PDB file of C-alpha atoms and ligand atoms in Angstrom:
ATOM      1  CA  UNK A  14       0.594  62.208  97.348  1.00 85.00           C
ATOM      2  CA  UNK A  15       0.707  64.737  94.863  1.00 90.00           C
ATOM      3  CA  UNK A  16       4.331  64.873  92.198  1.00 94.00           C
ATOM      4  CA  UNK A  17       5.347  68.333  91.152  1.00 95.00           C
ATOM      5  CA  UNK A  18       8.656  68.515  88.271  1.00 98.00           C
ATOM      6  CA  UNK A  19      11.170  71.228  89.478  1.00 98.00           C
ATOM      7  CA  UNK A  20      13.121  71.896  86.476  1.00 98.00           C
ATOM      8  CA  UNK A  21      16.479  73.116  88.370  1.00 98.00           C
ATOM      9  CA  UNK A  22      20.280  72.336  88.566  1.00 97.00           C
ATOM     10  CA  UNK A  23      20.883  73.771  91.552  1.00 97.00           C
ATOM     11  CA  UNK A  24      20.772  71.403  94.426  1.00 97.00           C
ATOM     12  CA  UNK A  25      20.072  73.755  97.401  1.00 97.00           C
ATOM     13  CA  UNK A  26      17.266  74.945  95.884  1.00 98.00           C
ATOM     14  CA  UNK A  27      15.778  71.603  95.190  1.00 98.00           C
ATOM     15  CA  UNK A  28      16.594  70.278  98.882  1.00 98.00           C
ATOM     16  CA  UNK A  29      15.088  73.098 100.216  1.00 98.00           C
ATOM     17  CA  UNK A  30      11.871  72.729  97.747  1.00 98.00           C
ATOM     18  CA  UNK A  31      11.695  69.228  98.757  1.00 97.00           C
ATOM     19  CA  UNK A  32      11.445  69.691 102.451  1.00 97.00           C
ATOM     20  CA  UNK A  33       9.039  72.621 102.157  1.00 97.00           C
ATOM     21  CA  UNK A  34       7.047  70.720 100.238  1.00 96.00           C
ATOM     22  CA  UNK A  35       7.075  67.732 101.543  1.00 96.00           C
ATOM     23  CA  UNK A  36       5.351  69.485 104.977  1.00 94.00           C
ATOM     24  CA  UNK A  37       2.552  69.734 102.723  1.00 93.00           C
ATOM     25  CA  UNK A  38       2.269  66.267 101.423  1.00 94.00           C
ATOM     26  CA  UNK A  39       3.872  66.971  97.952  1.00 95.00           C
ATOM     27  CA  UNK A  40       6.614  64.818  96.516  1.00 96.00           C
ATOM     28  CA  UNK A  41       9.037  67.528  94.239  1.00 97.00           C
ATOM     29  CA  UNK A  42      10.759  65.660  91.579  1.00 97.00           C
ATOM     30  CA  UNK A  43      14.126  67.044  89.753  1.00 98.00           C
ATOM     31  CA  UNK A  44      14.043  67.811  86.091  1.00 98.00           C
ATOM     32  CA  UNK A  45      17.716  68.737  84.460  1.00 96.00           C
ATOM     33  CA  UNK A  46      16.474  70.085  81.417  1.00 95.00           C
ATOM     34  CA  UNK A  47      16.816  73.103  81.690  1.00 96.00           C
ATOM     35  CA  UNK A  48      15.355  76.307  80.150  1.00 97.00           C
ATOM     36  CA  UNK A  49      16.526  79.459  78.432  1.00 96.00           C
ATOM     37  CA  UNK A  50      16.845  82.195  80.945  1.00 94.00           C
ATOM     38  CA  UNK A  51      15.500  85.743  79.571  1.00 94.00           C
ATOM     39  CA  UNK A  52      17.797  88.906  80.389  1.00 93.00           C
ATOM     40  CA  UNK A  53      15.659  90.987  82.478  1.00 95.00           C
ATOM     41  CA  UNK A  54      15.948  93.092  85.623  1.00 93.00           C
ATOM     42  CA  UNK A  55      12.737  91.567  87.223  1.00 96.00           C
ATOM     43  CA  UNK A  56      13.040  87.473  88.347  1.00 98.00           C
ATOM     44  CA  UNK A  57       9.116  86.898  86.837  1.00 98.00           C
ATOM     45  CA  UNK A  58       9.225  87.316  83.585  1.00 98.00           C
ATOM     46  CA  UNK A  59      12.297  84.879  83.874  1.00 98.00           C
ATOM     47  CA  UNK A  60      10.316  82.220  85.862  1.00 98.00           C
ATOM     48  CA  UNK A  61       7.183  82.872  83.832  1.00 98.00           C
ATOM     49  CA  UNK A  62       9.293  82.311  80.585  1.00 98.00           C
ATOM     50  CA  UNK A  63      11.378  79.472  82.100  1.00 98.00           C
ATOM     51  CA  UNK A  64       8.198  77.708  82.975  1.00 98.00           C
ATOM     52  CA  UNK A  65       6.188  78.317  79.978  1.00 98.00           C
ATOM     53  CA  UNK A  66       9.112  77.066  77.204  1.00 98.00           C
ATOM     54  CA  UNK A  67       9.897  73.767  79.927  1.00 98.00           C
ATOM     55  CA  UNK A  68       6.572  72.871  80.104  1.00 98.00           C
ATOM     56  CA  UNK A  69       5.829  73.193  76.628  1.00 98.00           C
ATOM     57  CA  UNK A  70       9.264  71.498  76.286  1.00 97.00           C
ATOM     58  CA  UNK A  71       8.578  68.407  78.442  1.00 96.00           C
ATOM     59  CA  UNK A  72       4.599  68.021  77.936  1.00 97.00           C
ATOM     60  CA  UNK A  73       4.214  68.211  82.064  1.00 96.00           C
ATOM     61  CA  UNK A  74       3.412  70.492  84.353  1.00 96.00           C
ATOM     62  CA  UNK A  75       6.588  71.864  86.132  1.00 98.00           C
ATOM     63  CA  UNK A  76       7.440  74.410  88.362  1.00 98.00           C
ATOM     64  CA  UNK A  77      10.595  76.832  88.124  1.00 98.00           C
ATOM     65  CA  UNK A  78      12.069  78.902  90.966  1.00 98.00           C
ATOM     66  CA  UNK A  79      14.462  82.271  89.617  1.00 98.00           C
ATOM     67  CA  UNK A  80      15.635  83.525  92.605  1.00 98.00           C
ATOM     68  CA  UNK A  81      18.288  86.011  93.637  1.00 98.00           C
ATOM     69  CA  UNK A  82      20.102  88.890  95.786  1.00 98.00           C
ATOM     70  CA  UNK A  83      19.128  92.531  96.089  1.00 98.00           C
ATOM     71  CA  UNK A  84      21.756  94.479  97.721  1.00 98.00           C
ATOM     72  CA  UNK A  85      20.308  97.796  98.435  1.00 98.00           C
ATOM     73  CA  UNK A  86      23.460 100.098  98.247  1.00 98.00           C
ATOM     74  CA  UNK A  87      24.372  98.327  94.875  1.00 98.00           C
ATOM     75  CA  UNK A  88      21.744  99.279  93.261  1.00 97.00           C
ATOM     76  CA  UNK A  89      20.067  95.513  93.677  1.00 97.00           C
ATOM     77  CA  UNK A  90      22.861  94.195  92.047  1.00 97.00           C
ATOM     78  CA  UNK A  91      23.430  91.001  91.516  1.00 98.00           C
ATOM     79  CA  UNK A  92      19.761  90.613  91.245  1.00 97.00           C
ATOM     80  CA  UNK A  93      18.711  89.111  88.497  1.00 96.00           C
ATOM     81  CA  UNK A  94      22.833  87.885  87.706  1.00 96.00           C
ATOM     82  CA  UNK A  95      22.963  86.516  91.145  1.00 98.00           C
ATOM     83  CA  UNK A  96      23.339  82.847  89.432  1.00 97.00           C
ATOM     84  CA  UNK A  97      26.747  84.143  87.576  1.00 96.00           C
ATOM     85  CA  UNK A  98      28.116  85.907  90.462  1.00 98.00           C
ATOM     86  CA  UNK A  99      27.856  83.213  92.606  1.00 97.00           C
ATOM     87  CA  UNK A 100      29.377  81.071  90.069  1.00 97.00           C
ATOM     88  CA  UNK A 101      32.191  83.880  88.575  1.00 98.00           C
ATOM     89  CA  UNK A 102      32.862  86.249  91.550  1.00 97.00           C
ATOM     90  CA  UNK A 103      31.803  84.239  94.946  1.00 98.00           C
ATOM     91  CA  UNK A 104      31.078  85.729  97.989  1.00 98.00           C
ATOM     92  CA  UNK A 105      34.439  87.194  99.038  1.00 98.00           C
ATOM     93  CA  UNK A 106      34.317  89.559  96.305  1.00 98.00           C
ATOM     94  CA  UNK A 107      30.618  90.383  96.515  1.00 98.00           C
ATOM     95  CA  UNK A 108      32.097  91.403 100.589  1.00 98.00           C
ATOM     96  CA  UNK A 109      35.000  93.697  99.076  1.00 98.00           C
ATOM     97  CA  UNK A 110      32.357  95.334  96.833  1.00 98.00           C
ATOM     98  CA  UNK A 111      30.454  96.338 100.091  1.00 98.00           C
ATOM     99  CA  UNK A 112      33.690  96.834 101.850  1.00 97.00           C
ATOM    100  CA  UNK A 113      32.930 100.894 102.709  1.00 93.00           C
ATOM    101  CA  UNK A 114      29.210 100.319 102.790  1.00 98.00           C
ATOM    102  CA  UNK A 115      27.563 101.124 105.494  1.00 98.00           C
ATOM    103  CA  UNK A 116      24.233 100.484 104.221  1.00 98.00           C
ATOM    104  CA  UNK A 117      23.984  97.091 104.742  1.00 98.00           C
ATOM    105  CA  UNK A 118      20.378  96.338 103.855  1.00 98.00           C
ATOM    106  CA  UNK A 119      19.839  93.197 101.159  1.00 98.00           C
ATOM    107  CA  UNK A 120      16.352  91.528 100.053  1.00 98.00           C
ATOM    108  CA  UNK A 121      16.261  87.919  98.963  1.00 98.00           C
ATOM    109  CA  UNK A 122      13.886  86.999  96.239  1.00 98.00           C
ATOM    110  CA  UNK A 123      12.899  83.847  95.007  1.00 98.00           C
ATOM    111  CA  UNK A 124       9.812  83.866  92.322  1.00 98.00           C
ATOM    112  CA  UNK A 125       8.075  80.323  91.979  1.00 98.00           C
ATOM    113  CA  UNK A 126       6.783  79.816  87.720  1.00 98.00           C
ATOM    114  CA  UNK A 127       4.217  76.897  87.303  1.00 98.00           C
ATOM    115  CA  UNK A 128       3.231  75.983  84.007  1.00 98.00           C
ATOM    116  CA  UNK A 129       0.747  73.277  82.210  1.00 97.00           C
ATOM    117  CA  UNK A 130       1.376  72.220  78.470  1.00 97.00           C
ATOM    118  CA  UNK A 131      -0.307  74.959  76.367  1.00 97.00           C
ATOM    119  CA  UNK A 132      -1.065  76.859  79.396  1.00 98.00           C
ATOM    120  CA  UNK A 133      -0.391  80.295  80.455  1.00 98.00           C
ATOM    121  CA  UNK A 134       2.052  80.049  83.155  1.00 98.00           C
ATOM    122  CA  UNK A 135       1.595  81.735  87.059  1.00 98.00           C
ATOM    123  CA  UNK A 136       4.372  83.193  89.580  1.00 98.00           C
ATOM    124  CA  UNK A 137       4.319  83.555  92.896  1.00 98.00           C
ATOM    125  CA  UNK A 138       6.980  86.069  94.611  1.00 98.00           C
ATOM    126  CA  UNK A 139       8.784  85.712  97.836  1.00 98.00           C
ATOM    127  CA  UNK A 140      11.134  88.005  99.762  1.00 98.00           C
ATOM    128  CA  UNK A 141      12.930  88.645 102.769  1.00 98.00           C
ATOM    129  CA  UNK A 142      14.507  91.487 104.239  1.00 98.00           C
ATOM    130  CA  UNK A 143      18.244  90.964 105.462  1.00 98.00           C
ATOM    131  CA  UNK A 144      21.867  92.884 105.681  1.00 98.00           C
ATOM    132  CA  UNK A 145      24.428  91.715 104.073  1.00 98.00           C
ATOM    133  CA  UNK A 146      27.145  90.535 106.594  1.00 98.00           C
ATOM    134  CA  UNK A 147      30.976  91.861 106.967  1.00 98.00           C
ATOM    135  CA  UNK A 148      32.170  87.967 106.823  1.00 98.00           C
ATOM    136  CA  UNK A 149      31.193  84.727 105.969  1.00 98.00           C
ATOM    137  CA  UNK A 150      29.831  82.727 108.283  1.00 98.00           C
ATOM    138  CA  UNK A 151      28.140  79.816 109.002  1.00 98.00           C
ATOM    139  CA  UNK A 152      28.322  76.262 107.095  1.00 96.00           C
ATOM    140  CA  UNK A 153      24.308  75.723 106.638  1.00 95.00           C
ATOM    141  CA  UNK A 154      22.816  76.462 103.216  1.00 95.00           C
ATOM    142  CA  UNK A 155      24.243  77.904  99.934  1.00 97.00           C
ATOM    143  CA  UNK A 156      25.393  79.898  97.743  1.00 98.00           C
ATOM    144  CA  UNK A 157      24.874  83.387  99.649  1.00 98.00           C
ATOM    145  CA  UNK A 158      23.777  82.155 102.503  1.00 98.00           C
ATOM    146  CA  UNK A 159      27.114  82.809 104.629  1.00 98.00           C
ATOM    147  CA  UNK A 160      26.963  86.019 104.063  1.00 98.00           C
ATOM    148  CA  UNK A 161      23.167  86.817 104.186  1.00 98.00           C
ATOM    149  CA  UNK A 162      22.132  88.236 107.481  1.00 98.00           C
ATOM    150  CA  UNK A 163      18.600  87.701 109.473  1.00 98.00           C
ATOM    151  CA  UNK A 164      17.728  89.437 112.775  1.00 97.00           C
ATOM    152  CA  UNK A 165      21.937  89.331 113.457  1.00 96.00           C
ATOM    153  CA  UNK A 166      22.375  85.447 112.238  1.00 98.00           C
ATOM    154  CA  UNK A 167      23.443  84.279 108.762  1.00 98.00           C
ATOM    155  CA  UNK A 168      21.424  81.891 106.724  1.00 98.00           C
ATOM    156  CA  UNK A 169      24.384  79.735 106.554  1.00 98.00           C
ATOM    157  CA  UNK A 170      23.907  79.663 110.584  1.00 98.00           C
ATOM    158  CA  UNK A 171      20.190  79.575 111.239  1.00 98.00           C
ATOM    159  CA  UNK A 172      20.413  76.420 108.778  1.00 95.00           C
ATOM    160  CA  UNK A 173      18.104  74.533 106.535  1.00 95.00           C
ATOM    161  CA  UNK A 174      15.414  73.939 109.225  1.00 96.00           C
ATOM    162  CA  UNK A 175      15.248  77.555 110.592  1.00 97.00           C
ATOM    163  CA  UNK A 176      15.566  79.027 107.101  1.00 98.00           C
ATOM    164  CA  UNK A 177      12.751  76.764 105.585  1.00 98.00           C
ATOM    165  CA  UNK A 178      10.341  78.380 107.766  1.00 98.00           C
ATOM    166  CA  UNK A 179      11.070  82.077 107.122  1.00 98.00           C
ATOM    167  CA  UNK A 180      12.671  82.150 103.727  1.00 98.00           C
ATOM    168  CA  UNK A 181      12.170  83.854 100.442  1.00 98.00           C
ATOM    169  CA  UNK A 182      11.339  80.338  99.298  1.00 98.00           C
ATOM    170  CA  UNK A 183       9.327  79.494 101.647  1.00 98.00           C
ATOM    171  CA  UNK A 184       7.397  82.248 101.281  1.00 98.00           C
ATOM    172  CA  UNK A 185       6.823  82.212  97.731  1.00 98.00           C
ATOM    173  CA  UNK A 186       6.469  78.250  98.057  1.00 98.00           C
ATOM    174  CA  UNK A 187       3.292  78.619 100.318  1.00 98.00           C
ATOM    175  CA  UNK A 188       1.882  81.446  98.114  1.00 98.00           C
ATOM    176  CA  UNK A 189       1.939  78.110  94.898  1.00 98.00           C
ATOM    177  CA  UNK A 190       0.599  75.675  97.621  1.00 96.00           C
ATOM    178  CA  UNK A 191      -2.299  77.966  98.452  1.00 96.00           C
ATOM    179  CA  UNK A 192      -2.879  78.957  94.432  1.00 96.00           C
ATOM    180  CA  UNK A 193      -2.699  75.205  94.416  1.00 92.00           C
ATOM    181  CA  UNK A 194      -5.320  74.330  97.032  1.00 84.00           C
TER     182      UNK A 194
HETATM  183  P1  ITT B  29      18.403  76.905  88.191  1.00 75.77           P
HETATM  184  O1  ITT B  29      18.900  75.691  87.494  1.00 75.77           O
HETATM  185  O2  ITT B  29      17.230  76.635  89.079  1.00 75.77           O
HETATM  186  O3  ITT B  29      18.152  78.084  87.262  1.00 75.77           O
HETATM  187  P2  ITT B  29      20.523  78.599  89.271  1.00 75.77           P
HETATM  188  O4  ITT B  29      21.546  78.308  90.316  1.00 75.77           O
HETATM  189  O5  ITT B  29      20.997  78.992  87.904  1.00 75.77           O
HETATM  190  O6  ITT B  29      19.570  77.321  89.201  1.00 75.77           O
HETATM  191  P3  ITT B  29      19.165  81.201  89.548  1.00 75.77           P
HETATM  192  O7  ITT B  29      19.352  81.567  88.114  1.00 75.77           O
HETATM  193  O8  ITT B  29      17.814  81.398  90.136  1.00 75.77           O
HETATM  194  O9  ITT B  29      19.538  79.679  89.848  1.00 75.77           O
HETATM  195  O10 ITT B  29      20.258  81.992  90.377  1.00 75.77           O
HETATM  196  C1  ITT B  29      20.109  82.306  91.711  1.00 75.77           C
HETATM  197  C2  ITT B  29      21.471  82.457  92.363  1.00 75.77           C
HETATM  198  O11 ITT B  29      21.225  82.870  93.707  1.00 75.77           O
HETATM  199  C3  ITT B  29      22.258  81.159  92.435  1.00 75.77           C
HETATM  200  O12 ITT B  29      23.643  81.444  92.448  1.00 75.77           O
HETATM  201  C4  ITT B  29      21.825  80.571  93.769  1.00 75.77           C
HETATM  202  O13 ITT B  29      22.790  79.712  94.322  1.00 75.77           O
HETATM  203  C5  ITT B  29      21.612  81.843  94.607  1.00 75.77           C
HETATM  204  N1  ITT B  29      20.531  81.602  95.546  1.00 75.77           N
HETATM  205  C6  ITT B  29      19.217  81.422  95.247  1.00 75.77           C
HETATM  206  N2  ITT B  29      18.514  81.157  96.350  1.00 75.77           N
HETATM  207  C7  ITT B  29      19.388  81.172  97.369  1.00 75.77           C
HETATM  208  C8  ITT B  29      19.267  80.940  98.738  1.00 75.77           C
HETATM  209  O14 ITT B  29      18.115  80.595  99.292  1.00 75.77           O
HETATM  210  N3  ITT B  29      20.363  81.027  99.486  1.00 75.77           N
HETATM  211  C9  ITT B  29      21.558  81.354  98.940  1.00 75.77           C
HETATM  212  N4  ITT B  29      21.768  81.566  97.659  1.00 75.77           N
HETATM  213  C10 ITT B  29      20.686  81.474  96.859  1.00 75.77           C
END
């Protein structure tokens, strides 16, 4: 069975990483180190840097995942600040934001990095089309996913095992596994 590091502290990611993966016969193991995050308005130059300076870091070969929230009538905001949003405002207030909004249209992004020691690192981008709901709902998930809407249903209630097959993740994840192959 092949290892991959996933430098990450965010556990929904790595669950959902781990179960992708694991479809395709690769063990994911969790690195907390760490890595500097660039200020950018594009997520690959973030993972590409984030996996370069890790592996470097670490002397492995790891694998990063930026990810984040477009939401169309906000100009893609957060985007690339989805992680402090999430973490500052929360969902309720990214709802009163889009409180008069009737464009509702969002795009989930989630851009895999892979680096080797002294390498050059690779990304592999993932999106899916979505509307941002009027309420939370659903339990599944994290971070946005209560209030991301797919086809009418929130990833928070499609849950892990319908959202791992259709997923900005997943997408981008089977993009590395191919490059991998
Ligand atoms: P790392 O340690 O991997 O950097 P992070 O949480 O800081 O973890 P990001 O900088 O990539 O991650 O920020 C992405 C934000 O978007 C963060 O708040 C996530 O919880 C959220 N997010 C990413 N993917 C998501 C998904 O599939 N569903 C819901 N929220 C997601």
């Amino acid at each position: 069975m092949r290892k991959i590091i996933f430098v990450t502290g965010n556990r929904g990611k790595l669950r959902e990483a781990k179960d992708i993966l694991a479809a395709k016969d690769i063990e994911v193991i969790q690195n907390n180190h760490g890595y500097p995050e660039l200020q950018e308005d594009e997520l690959e130059p973030i993972a590409a840097y984030g996996a370069k300076w890790a592996a470097d870091e670490l002397k492995m070969p790891v694998m990063v995942d930026d990810s984040g929230l477009f939401i169309h009538a906000l100009n893609g905001f957060p985007g690339p600040y989805s992680a402090f949003v999430e973490e500052n405002l929360g969902n309720q207030r990214v709802l009163k934001l889009m409180e008069d909004e009737t464009d509702r249209r969002a795009t989930f992004k989630s851009v895999i990095g892979y680096c080797e020691p002294g390498g050059e690192p690779v990304v592999f981008t993932g999106t899916v089309d979505g509307n941002i709901a009027y309420e939370e709902r659903g339990s599944g998930g994290f971070g946005y996913d209560p209030i991301f809407e797919y086809e009418g249903q929130t990833f928070g209630e499609l849950g892990d095992a319908v959202k791992n097959t259709l997923s900005h993740r997943r997408r981008a994840l089977d993009k590395f596994f191919d490059w991998l192959d």
